[in-house]
mmCIF file of C-alpha atoms in Angstrom:
data_model
loop_
_atom_site.group_PDB
_atom_site.id
_atom_site.type_symbol
_atom_site.label_atom_id
_atom_site.label_comp_id
_atom_site.label_asym_id
_atom_site.label_seq_id
_atom_site.Cartn_x
_atom_site.Cartn_y
_atom_site.Cartn_z
ATOM 1 C CA UNK A 583 37.865 7.886 16.423
ATOM 2 C CA UNK A 584 34.574 6.253 16.649
ATOM 3 C CA UNK A 585 31.951 5.463 19.227
ATOM 4 C CA UNK A 586 33.403 3.794 22.175
ATOM 5 C CA UNK A 587 31.652 2.416 25.335
ATOM 6 C CA UNK A 588 32.738 2.492 28.919
ATOM 7 C CA UNK A 589 30.625 1.320 31.878
ATOM 8 C CA UNK A 590 30.969 1.752 35.625
ATOM 9 C CA UNK A 591 29.609 -0.517 38.291
ATOM 10 C CA UNK A 592 27.433 1.764 40.395
ATOM 11 C CA UNK A 593 24.978 1.093 43.342
ATOM 12 C CA UNK A 594 21.112 1.382 42.708
ATOM 13 C CA UNK A 595 21.250 4.122 45.369
ATOM 14 C CA UNK A 596 23.563 6.329 43.227
ATOM 15 C CA UNK A 597 21.431 5.574 40.121
ATOM 16 C CA UNK A 598 18.334 6.734 41.969
ATOM 17 C CA UNK A 599 20.187 9.866 43.166
ATOM 18 C CA UNK A 600 21.214 10.759 39.537
ATOM 19 C CA UNK A 601 17.671 9.972 38.310
ATOM 20 C CA UNK A 602 16.409 12.486 40.902
ATOM 21 C CA UNK A 603 18.992 15.108 39.914
ATOM 22 C CA UNK A 604 20.127 14.538 36.349
ATOM 23 C CA UNK A 605 23.079 17.025 36.252
ATOM 24 C CA UNK A 606 24.807 14.578 38.858
ATOM 25 C CA UNK A 607 25.480 12.386 35.851
ATOM 26 C CA UNK A 608 28.512 14.505 35.223
ATOM 27 C CA UNK A 609 29.744 13.613 38.753
ATOM 28 C CA UNK A 610 29.628 10.048 37.675
ATOM 29 C CA UNK A 611 31.083 10.115 34.143
ATOM 30 C CA UNK A 612 33.452 13.084 34.681
ATOM 31 C CA UNK A 613 34.077 13.193 38.464
ATOM 32 C CA UNK A 614 37.031 15.409 38.255
ATOM 33 C CA UNK A 615 35.448 18.213 36.331
ATOM 34 C CA UNK A 616 33.213 20.388 38.500
ATOM 35 C CA UNK A 617 32.562 22.810 35.563
ATOM 36 C CA UNK A 618 30.425 20.328 33.605
ATOM 37 C CA UNK A 619 28.008 19.940 36.546
ATOM 38 C CA UNK A 620 28.062 23.683 37.153
ATOM 39 C CA UNK A 621 27.514 24.444 33.486
ATOM 40 C CA UNK A 622 24.575 22.046 33.393
ATOM 41 C CA UNK A 623 22.772 23.878 36.271
ATOM 42 C CA UNK A 624 23.446 27.299 34.705
ATOM 43 C CA UNK A 625 26.659 28.474 36.477
ATOM 44 C CA UNK A 626 29.254 28.459 33.709
ATOM 45 C CA UNK A 627 31.759 30.804 35.310
ATOM 46 C CA UNK A 628 29.965 32.539 37.985
ATOM 47 C CA UNK A 629 31.701 33.601 41.162
ATOM 48 C CA UNK A 630 28.548 32.807 43.028
ATOM 49 C CA UNK A 631 28.298 29.170 42.012
ATOM 50 C CA UNK A 632 26.864 26.762 44.517
ATOM 51 C CA UNK A 633 29.105 24.001 45.930
ATOM 52 C CA UNK A 634 29.268 20.947 43.695
ATOM 53 C CA UNK A 635 27.705 17.869 45.215
ATOM 54 C CA UNK A 636 29.486 14.565 44.886
ATOM 55 C CA UNK A 637 28.232 11.096 44.732
ATOM 56 C CA UNK A 638 29.286 8.759 47.698
ATOM 57 C CA UNK A 639 30.624 5.461 46.455
ATOM 58 C CA UNK A 640 31.030 2.276 48.293
ATOM 59 C CA UNK A 641 34.516 0.570 48.047
ATOM 60 C CA UNK A 642 33.304 -1.618 45.132
ATOM 61 C CA UNK A 643 31.699 1.076 42.934
ATOM 62 C CA UNK A 644 33.352 2.719 39.845
ATOM 63 C CA UNK A 645 34.735 -0.597 38.642
ATOM 64 C CA UNK A 646 35.406 0.213 35.027
ATOM 65 C CA UNK A 647 34.655 -1.595 31.905
ATOM 66 C CA UNK A 648 36.095 -0.345 28.619
ATOM 67 C CA UNK A 649 34.740 -2.053 25.512
ATOM 68 C CA UNK A 650 36.190 0.601 23.172
ATOM 69 C CA UNK A 651 34.506 0.226 19.721
ATOM 70 C CA UNK A 652 33.793 -3.442 20.002
ATOM 71 C CA UNK A 653 30.608 -2.969 22.115
ATOM 72 C CA UNK A 654 27.958 -3.385 19.386
ATOM 73 C CA UNK A 655 29.483 -6.451 17.835
ATOM 74 C CA UNK A 656 29.880 -8.056 21.296
ATOM 75 C CA UNK A 657 26.216 -7.268 21.817
ATOM 76 C CA UNK A 658 25.094 -9.049 18.574
ATOM 77 C CA UNK A 659 27.192 -12.051 19.440
ATOM 78 C CA UNK A 660 25.780 -12.184 22.988
ATOM 79 C CA UNK A 661 22.174 -12.023 21.587
ATOM 80 C CA UNK A 662 23.028 -15.113 19.298
ATOM 81 C CA UNK A 663 24.397 -16.952 22.234
ATOM 82 C CA UNK A 664 21.783 -16.034 24.894
ATOM 83 C CA UNK A 665 18.659 -14.651 23.167
ATOM 84 C CA UNK A 666 16.803 -14.262 26.570
ATOM 85 C CA UNK A 667 19.529 -12.463 28.354
ATOM 86 C CA UNK A 668 18.849 -8.735 28.904
ATOM 87 C CA UNK A 669 20.854 -6.968 26.250
ATOM 88 C CA UNK A 670 23.390 -4.720 28.026
ATOM 89 C CA UNK A 671 23.133 -2.024 25.377
ATOM 90 C CA UNK A 672 19.616 -2.135 23.908
ATOM 91 C CA UNK A 673 17.736 -2.895 27.133
ATOM 92 C CA UNK A 674 19.518 -0.228 29.225
ATOM 93 C CA UNK A 675 17.391 2.799 30.286
ATOM 94 C CA UNK A 676 18.391 6.493 29.767
ATOM 95 C CA UNK A 677 19.881 7.999 32.916
ATOM 96 C CA UNK A 678 18.101 11.252 32.631
ATOM 97 C CA UNK A 679 18.129 13.449 29.465
ATOM 98 C CA UNK A 680 21.623 15.073 29.487
ATOM 99 C CA UNK A 681 23.855 14.256 26.419
ATOM 100 C CA UNK A 682 27.207 13.075 27.849
ATOM 101 C CA UNK A 683 28.843 12.029 24.592
ATOM 102 C CA UNK A 684 26.563 10.104 22.171
ATOM 103 C CA UNK A 685 23.327 10.626 23.973
ATOM 104 C CA UNK A 686 22.434 10.255 27.627
ATOM 105 C CA UNK A 687 24.225 7.689 29.890
ATOM 106 C CA UNK A 688 22.255 4.426 30.153
ATOM 107 C CA UNK A 689 21.877 2.249 33.182
ATOM 108 C CA UNK A 690 20.904 -1.161 34.530
ATOM 109 C CA UNK A 691 19.992 -1.799 38.045
ATOM 110 C CA UNK A 692 21.571 -4.565 40.090
ATOM 111 C CA UNK A 693 18.849 -7.025 39.383
ATOM 112 C CA UNK A 694 19.384 -6.782 35.637
ATOM 113 C CA UNK A 695 23.224 -6.971 36.030
ATOM 114 C CA UNK A 696 22.606 -10.172 38.132
ATOM 115 C CA UNK A 697 20.560 -11.719 35.189
ATOM 116 C CA UNK A 698 23.286 -10.624 32.641
ATOM 117 C CA UNK A 699 26.125 -12.138 34.765
ATOM 118 C CA UNK A 700 24.194 -15.400 35.141
ATOM 119 C CA UNK A 701 23.561 -15.632 31.440
ATOM 120 C CA UNK A 702 27.195 -14.718 30.578
ATOM 121 C CA UNK A 703 28.554 -17.380 32.896
ATOM 122 C CA UNK A 704 26.921 -19.967 30.620
ATOM 123 C CA UNK A 705 28.578 -18.707 27.501
ATOM 124 C CA UNK A 706 31.995 -20.068 26.455
ATOM 125 C CA UNK A 707 34.722 -18.396 24.192
ATOM 126 C CA UNK A 708 34.063 -21.055 21.611
ATOM 127 C CA UNK A 709 30.303 -20.307 21.512
ATOM 128 C CA UNK A 710 30.899 -16.595 21.418
ATOM 129 C CA UNK A 711 33.390 -16.941 18.303
ATOM 130 C CA UNK A 712 31.110 -19.381 16.639
ATOM 131 C CA UNK A 713 28.211 -16.668 17.050
ATOM 132 C CA UNK A 714 30.432 -14.409 14.833
ATOM 133 C CA UNK A 715 29.439 -16.691 11.945
ATOM 134 C CA UNK A 716 25.648 -16.528 12.540
ATOM 135 C CA UNK A 717 24.988 -13.255 14.335
ATOM 136 C CA UNK A 718 22.905 -10.634 12.568
ATOM 137 C CA UNK A 719 25.296 -7.643 12.152
ATOM 138 C CA UNK A 720 22.824 -5.650 10.130
ATOM 139 C CA UNK A 721 22.710 -2.108 11.599
ATOM 140 C CA UNK A 722 25.487 -3.061 14.133
ATOM 141 C CA UNK A 723 28.279 -0.408 14.503
ATOM 142 C CA UNK A 724 31.224 -1.495 12.402
ATOM 143 C CA UNK A 725 29.002 -4.196 11.140
ATOM 144 C CA UNK A 726 31.130 -4.579 7.900
ATOM 145 C CA UNK A 727 34.165 -5.363 10.102
ATOM 146 C CA UNK A 728 32.243 -7.860 12.157
ATOM 147 C CA UNK A 729 31.014 -9.787 9.084
ATOM 148 C CA UNK A 730 34.571 -10.527 8.074
ATOM 149 C CA UNK A 731 34.959 -12.818 11.076
ATOM 150 C CA UNK A 732 38.799 -12.653 10.900
ATOM 151 C CA UNK A 733 40.997 -14.495 13.508
ATOM 152 C CA UNK A 734 42.308 -11.116 14.718
ATOM 153 C CA UNK A 735 38.807 -9.964 15.382
ATOM 154 C CA UNK A 736 37.899 -13.183 17.173
ATOM 155 C CA UNK A 737 40.867 -12.727 19.534
ATOM 156 C CA UNK A 738 39.742 -9.147 20.167
ATOM 157 C CA UNK A 739 36.147 -10.410 20.774
ATOM 158 C CA UNK A 740 37.405 -13.033 23.260
ATOM 159 C CA UNK A 741 39.397 -10.368 25.238
ATOM 160 C CA UNK A 742 36.324 -8.032 25.214
ATOM 161 C CA UNK A 743 33.988 -10.807 26.349
ATOM 162 C CA UNK A 744 36.398 -11.778 29.121
ATOM 163 C CA UNK A 745 36.324 -8.192 30.416
ATOM 164 C CA UNK A 746 32.521 -7.894 29.999
ATOM 165 C CA UNK A 747 31.983 -11.306 31.899
ATOM 166 C CA UNK A 748 34.288 -10.128 34.706
ATOM 167 C CA UNK A 749 32.505 -6.795 34.932
ATOM 168 C CA UNK A 750 28.996 -8.426 34.973
ATOM 169 C CA UNK A 751 30.030 -10.995 37.695
ATOM 170 C CA UNK A 752 31.720 -8.263 39.729
ATOM 171 C CA UNK A 753 28.520 -6.045 39.643
ATOM 172 C CA UNK A 754 26.383 -9.172 40.468
ATOM 173 C CA UNK A 755 28.663 -10.270 43.287
ATOM 174 C CA UNK A 756 28.595 -6.787 44.864
ATOM 175 C CA UNK A 757 24.861 -6.046 44.134
ATOM 176 C CA UNK A 758 25.688 -3.251 41.769
ATOM 177 C CA UNK A 759 24.040 -1.836 38.772
ATOM 178 C CA UNK A 760 25.838 -0.324 35.708
ATOM 179 C CA UNK A 761 26.034 3.007 34.024
ATOM 180 C CA UNK A 762 26.916 2.953 30.442
ATOM 181 C CA UNK A 763 28.709 5.913 28.702
ATOM 182 C CA UNK A 764 29.238 6.276 24.908
ATOM 183 C CA UNK A 765 31.957 8.613 23.979
#
């Protein structure tokens, strides 16, 4: 158990749609479960429930990034490597007010994802692993683990970073934003 992070590449249009109708966040983070949306709008198990709207995705949307529990340590290492890069976790904005796990979902619009992708492209695995020795892990989720700087953790960090880099590049290439979901 622990706080895990997943993110989805999503269009700015769908982000705007969820911001305008916050219960739609459930259609994004749990698209198969109509009951979550209906409960949020006050129709728990009513026979007269309205039809459930859906978000319309382009062929590139819903690309998934799963950072599991490594998200905050990765963020600390990225801050060390690229201090001017928008922080994927800290600089994201709340996507409404609805608690979808550990607080509301967060988002970045496509312009922010393009800046993140550009900054990540300039970071090597060696730089990232070296950042484990100098990053400030004070207050970071699982900070004690990150401070060990073990070889096994470095391998996990490299894998996590490769996934993050690919996600950011994909979002930038397809002019997509990102929605972050902590569970």
